[in-house]
Amino acid sequence: MSRSEWEMVIGLEVHTELRTATKLFCGCANHFGDEPNTNVCPVCLGLPGSLPVLNRTAVEYAIRIGTALHCTVQPSLFHRKNYFYPDMPKDYQISQYDVPINADGWLALPDGRRVGIERAHIEEDTGKSTHVGESGRIHGADHSLVDYNRAGVPLVEIVGRPDLRSGDDARIYVDELRAILVATGASDGKMEEGSLRVDANVSVRPRGAADLGTRCEIKNMNSLRSLGRAIEYEATRQITLLEEGGTVSQETRHWDEGTGRTSTMRSKEDAYDYRYFPEPDLVPIVPSEEWIRAVADALPPMPGDRRSAVAAAAKLAPDADPVVTVVRLDLDSLLHAAVAAGADGGLAVKRLANEVASSLERAAVLDPVAFATVVQMESRSALTPAQARTVLKDLLEGGGDPAAIAKAHGFEAMASDALADAVDQVIAENPGEWERFAGGEDKVQGFLIGKIKAATGGNADLKEASALLRGRRS
Ligand code: ADP
Ligand code: MG
Ligand code: ZN
């Protein structure tokens, strides 16, 4: 079978740390990068007799995430997920199991395809172990260090359905999910600081097959680029294995960025390995309808809605590059202000995605009305595109009045004088048509305007040209 006869199936589990001030069940600071083992207390160290107290803000953030992902927000329970690792001081992780706070939602990719969200539940993070030695992994390490600052940091785990079909799909999904998480204010979305961690479940099946193949779960991808690479590598490995008559065994595999390969980490635990049981020290979370509604009402527009609004203003597709860029760079409020001030949306988006995007640090000081004026001058050909870019550049650098900037460059004066000259020239060169137009025959206007357009090399503002023509009629 050739590669194209196989279909890749990918489902992602994304862990996102919540941006709360304190941990999920204690008052320790939730802060990345502090001196190891300084943000700890009896609760997050799992000392006997300590009891968890649920962080209300973490619950609110989880509700924000569930709402943004179109999930049902429901009463939920905590369970203990038991396992022994040195980075889990309690020997169990408090998580949600069969009754998560958010269930059954979806995320729309920029091109409109929907990816199902099975659940988005609350759990606590583990500590962080560092294996010291050449391999950087536990096997072959000289010794290991554990930092419990991260133990008990609130997480939401977003479990996606197996709806993705390529490494690119996976990257686009995580990128969109990250933008949504950041928009909700619940997460800072920083993959490089581990606030966003992605496990990829990958399987392959003959294209058209109804059943899913056996999956492997890949861990340790630290960037979107490595996520895409790891998935493509893993799918190829599985296809080769199956074509050679082998079988894929369900396991957790480790991505090695250096070698560009995945390797066996451990065979996959099943749920029963974790001996889940209800957390006896916590009551169910039962958010009131009013609270859920208030949280939903306070959410800002999500990136997809913002792209739709920009697309509508610019008459472009929501996944068109300039639309995506304008929203990604938070330039859409500038766009809408400029459109409200009379600028053409299509041209404004183009200028934002190019000139403004390339001096982004200045965008905050760009006056939307001045920006709108430059766009308008360009739309009515008072400025050529090159002239408009120059004026915009000056505007970004030092502010000011676009007309004055254009004048200082000698742009605007030239344009309007040139238009008046062109009108006079066309009148002189077409005396017969002019006489008919001057005598009231409006249908000749199109002919004269056509001549003006040609004489100005297409740069004339045709509205202004017709006003000039009519003005000379008297
Ligand atoms: P676990 O709790 O063992 O990680 P789940 O059943 O909750 O397992 O599934 C976890 C993830 O695996 C989900 O994101 C899901 O989309 C994905 N997944 C499940 N089956 C497959 C498969 N056959 N191929 C690819 N991904 C899959
Ligand atoms: Mg899992
Ligand atoms: Zn603590």
mmCIF file with all atom_site columns, C-alpha atoms in Angstrom, residues 182-262:
data_model
loop_
_atom_site.group_PDB
_atom_site.id
_atom_site.type_symbol
_atom_site.label_atom_id
_atom_site.label_alt_id
_atom_site.label_comp_id
_atom_site.label_asym_id
_atom_site.label_entity_id
_atom_site.label_seq_id
_atom_site.pdbx_PDB_ins_code
_atom_site.Cartn_x
_atom_site.Cartn_y
_atom_site.Cartn_z
_atom_site.occupancy
_atom_site.B_iso_or_equiv
_atom_site.pdbx_formal_charge
_atom_site.auth_seq_id
_atom_site.auth_comp_id
_atom_site.auth_asym_id
_atom_site.auth_atom_id
_atom_site.pdbx_PDB_model_num
ATOM 1  C CA . VAL A 1 182 ? -5.310  33.233 26.032 1.00 0.00 ? 182 VAL A CA 1
ATOM 2  C CA . ALA A 1 183 ? -8.468  35.105 24.984 1.00 0.00 ? 183 ALA A CA 1
ATOM 3  C CA . THR A 1 184 ? -10.389 33.677 27.944 1.00 0.00 ? 184 THR A CA 1
ATOM 4  C CA . GLY A 1 185 ? -7.707  34.996 30.263 1.00 0.00 ? 185 GLY A CA 1
ATOM 5  C CA . ALA A 1 186 ? -7.486  31.560 31.876 1.00 0.00 ? 186 ALA A CA 1
ATOM 6  C CA . SER A 1 187 ? -4.015  30.709 30.577 1.00 0.00 ? 187 SER A CA 1
ATOM 7  C CA . ASP A 1 188 ? -0.931  32.491 29.311 1.00 0.00 ? 188 ASP A CA 1
ATOM 8  C CA . GLY A 1 189 ? -0.553  29.800 26.611 1.00 0.00 ? 189 GLY A CA 1
ATOM 9  C CA . LYS A 1 190 ? 3.234   29.679 26.940 1.00 0.00 ? 190 LYS A CA 1
ATOM 10 C CA . MET A 1 191 ? 4.410   26.366 25.520 1.00 0.00 ? 191 MET A CA 1
ATOM 11 C CA . GLU A 1 192 ? 8.037   27.261 26.238 1.00 0.00 ? 192 GLU A CA 1
ATOM 12 C CA . GLU A 1 193 ? 7.281   27.593 29.975 1.00 0.00 ? 193 GLU A CA 1
ATOM 13 C CA . GLY A 1 194 ? 5.212   24.442 30.015 1.00 0.00 ? 194 GLY A CA 1
ATOM 14 C CA . SER A 1 195 ? 1.903   26.243 30.604 1.00 0.00 ? 195 SER A CA 1
ATOM 15 C CA . LEU A 1 196 ? 0.617   24.438 27.544 1.00 0.00 ? 196 LEU A CA 1
ATOM 16 C CA . ARG A 1 197 ? 1.600   20.790 27.136 1.00 0.00 ? 197 ARG A CA 1
ATOM 17 C CA . VAL A 1 198 ? 0.371   18.548 24.388 1.00 0.00 ? 198 VAL A CA 1
ATOM 18 C CA . ASP A 1 199 ? 0.169   14.744 24.263 1.00 0.00 ? 199 ASP A CA 1
ATOM 19 C CA . ALA A 1 200 ? -0.615  13.382 20.819 1.00 0.00 ? 200 ALA A CA 1
ATOM 20 C CA . ASN A 1 201 ? -2.489  10.132 20.259 1.00 0.00 ? 201 ASN A CA 1
ATOM 21 C CA . VAL A 1 202 ? -1.683  8.823  16.819 1.00 0.00 ? 202 VAL A CA 1
ATOM 22 C CA . SER A 1 203 ? -3.030  5.859  14.890 1.00 0.00 ? 203 SER A CA 1
ATOM 23 C CA . VAL A 1 204 ? -3.295  4.901  11.242 1.00 0.00 ? 204 VAL A CA 1
ATOM 24 C CA . ARG A 1 205 ? -5.882  2.927  9.313  1.00 0.00 ? 205 ARG A CA 1
ATOM 25 C CA . PRO A 1 206 ? -6.484  2.009  5.676  1.00 0.00 ? 206 PRO A CA 1
ATOM 26 C CA . ARG A 1 207 ? -8.265  4.981  4.123  1.00 0.00 ? 207 ARG A CA 1
ATOM 27 C CA . GLY A 1 208 ? -12.008 4.395  4.252  1.00 0.00 ? 208 GLY A CA 1
ATOM 28 C CA . ALA A 1 209 ? -11.862 1.910  7.143  1.00 0.00 ? 209 ALA A CA 1
ATOM 29 C CA . ALA A 1 210 ? -14.625 2.351  9.702  1.00 0.00 ? 210 ALA A CA 1
ATOM 30 C CA . ASP A 1 211 ? -12.686 1.325  12.814 1.00 0.00 ? 211 ASP A CA 1
ATOM 31 C CA . LEU A 1 212 ? -9.832  3.226  14.402 1.00 0.00 ? 212 LEU A CA 1
ATOM 32 C CA . GLY A 1 213 ? -6.395  1.661  14.548 1.00 0.00 ? 213 GLY A CA 1
ATOM 33 C CA . THR A 1 214 ? -4.409  1.079  17.735 1.00 0.00 ? 214 THR A CA 1
ATOM 34 C CA . ARG A 1 215 ? -2.952  4.338  18.974 1.00 0.00 ? 215 ARG A CA 1
ATOM 35 C CA . CYS A 1 216 ? 0.278   5.396  20.569 1.00 0.00 ? 216 CYS A CA 1
ATOM 36 C CA . GLU A 1 217 ? 0.482   8.407  22.831 1.00 0.00 ? 217 GLU A CA 1
ATOM 37 C CA . ILE A 1 218 ? 3.451   10.703 22.258 1.00 0.00 ? 218 ILE A CA 1
ATOM 38 C CA . LYS A 1 219 ? 4.818   12.991 24.924 1.00 0.00 ? 219 LYS A CA 1
ATOM 39 C CA . ASN A 1 220 ? 7.505   15.616 25.246 1.00 0.00 ? 220 ASN A CA 1
ATOM 40 C CA . MET A 1 221 ? 6.846   17.906 22.283 1.00 0.00 ? 221 MET A CA 1
ATOM 41 C CA . ASN A 1 222 ? 7.904   21.408 23.281 1.00 0.00 ? 222 ASN A CA 1
ATOM 42 C CA . SER A 1 223 ? 6.789   23.396 20.275 1.00 0.00 ? 223 SER A CA 1
ATOM 43 C CA . LEU A 1 224 ? 4.223   23.320 17.516 1.00 0.00 ? 224 LEU A CA 1
ATOM 44 C CA . ARG A 1 225 ? 6.979   22.408 15.116 1.00 0.00 ? 225 ARG A CA 1
ATOM 45 C CA . SER A 1 226 ? 8.005   19.345 17.085 1.00 0.00 ? 226 SER A CA 1
ATOM 46 C CA . LEU A 1 227 ? 4.346   18.370 17.478 1.00 0.00 ? 227 LEU A CA 1
ATOM 47 C CA . GLY A 1 228 ? 3.949   18.255 13.701 1.00 0.00 ? 228 GLY A CA 1
ATOM 48 C CA . ARG A 1 229 ? 7.232   16.397 13.225 1.00 0.00 ? 229 ARG A CA 1
ATOM 49 C CA . ALA A 1 230 ? 6.517   13.862 15.959 1.00 0.00 ? 230 ALA A CA 1
ATOM 50 C CA . ILE A 1 231 ? 3.103   13.020 14.526 1.00 0.00 ? 231 ILE A CA 1
ATOM 51 C CA . GLU A 1 232 ? 4.408   12.589 10.990 1.00 0.00 ? 232 GLU A CA 1
ATOM 52 C CA . TYR A 1 233 ? 7.291   10.422 12.220 1.00 0.00 ? 233 TYR A CA 1
ATOM 53 C CA . GLU A 1 234 ? 5.015   8.278  14.362 1.00 0.00 ? 234 GLU A CA 1
ATOM 54 C CA . ALA A 1 235 ? 2.447   7.727  11.599 1.00 0.00 ? 235 ALA A CA 1
ATOM 55 C CA . THR A 1 236 ? 5.190   6.658  9.202  1.00 0.00 ? 236 THR A CA 1
ATOM 56 C CA . ARG A 1 237 ? 6.588   4.282  11.822 1.00 0.00 ? 237 ARG A CA 1
ATOM 57 C CA . GLN A 1 238 ? 3.191   2.671  12.301 1.00 0.00 ? 238 GLN A CA 1
ATOM 58 C CA . ILE A 1 239 ? 2.525   2.359  8.556  1.00 0.00 ? 239 ILE A CA 1
ATOM 59 C CA . THR A 1 240 ? 5.903   0.712  8.003  1.00 0.00 ? 240 THR A CA 1
ATOM 60 C CA . LEU A 1 241 ? 5.285   -1.654 10.893 1.00 0.00 ? 241 LEU A CA 1
ATOM 61 C CA . LEU A 1 242 ? 1.838   -2.655 9.610  1.00 0.00 ? 242 LEU A CA 1
ATOM 62 C CA . GLU A 1 243 ? 3.042   -3.077 6.041  1.00 0.00 ? 243 GLU A CA 1
ATOM 63 C CA . GLU A 1 244 ? 5.736   -5.423 7.281  1.00 0.00 ? 244 GLU A CA 1
ATOM 64 C CA . GLY A 1 245 ? 3.016   -7.523 8.876  1.00 0.00 ? 245 GLY A CA 1
ATOM 65 C CA . GLY A 1 246 ? 3.548   -6.286 12.427 1.00 0.00 ? 246 GLY A CA 1
ATOM 66 C CA . THR A 1 247 ? 1.055   -4.831 14.857 1.00 0.00 ? 247 THR A CA 1
ATOM 67 C CA . VAL A 1 248 ? 1.055   -1.539 16.716 1.00 0.00 ? 248 VAL A CA 1
ATOM 68 C CA . SER A 1 249 ? 1.019   -1.969 20.479 1.00 0.00 ? 249 SER A CA 1
ATOM 69 C CA . GLN A 1 250 ? -0.716  0.648  22.569 1.00 0.00 ? 250 GLN A CA 1
ATOM 70 C CA . GLU A 1 251 ? 1.977   2.476  24.471 1.00 0.00 ? 251 GLU A CA 1
ATOM 71 C CA . THR A 1 252 ? 3.304   5.830  25.526 1.00 0.00 ? 252 THR A CA 1
ATOM 72 C CA . ARG A 1 253 ? 6.229   7.007  23.415 1.00 0.00 ? 253 ARG A CA 1
ATOM 73 C CA . HIS A 1 254 ? 8.779   9.703  23.984 1.00 0.00 ? 254 HIS A CA 1
ATOM 74 C CA . TRP A 1 255 ? 9.645   12.236 21.268 1.00 0.00 ? 255 TRP A CA 1
ATOM 75 C CA . ASP A 1 256 ? 13.338  12.984 20.931 1.00 0.00 ? 256 ASP A CA 1
ATOM 76 C CA . GLU A 1 257 ? 13.821  16.378 19.331 1.00 0.00 ? 257 GLU A CA 1
ATOM 77 C CA . GLY A 1 258 ? 17.473  15.701 18.550 1.00 0.00 ? 258 GLY A CA 1
ATOM 78 C CA . THR A 1 259 ? 17.049  12.425 16.684 1.00 0.00 ? 259 THR A CA 1
ATOM 79 C CA . GLY A 1 260 ? 13.609  13.258 15.323 1.00 0.00 ? 260 GLY A CA 1
ATOM 80 C CA . ARG A 1 261 ? 12.252  9.890  16.506 1.00 0.00 ? 261 ARG A CA 1
ATOM 81 C CA . THR A 1 262 ? 9.800   8.491  19.000 1.00 0.00 ? 262 THR A CA 1
#
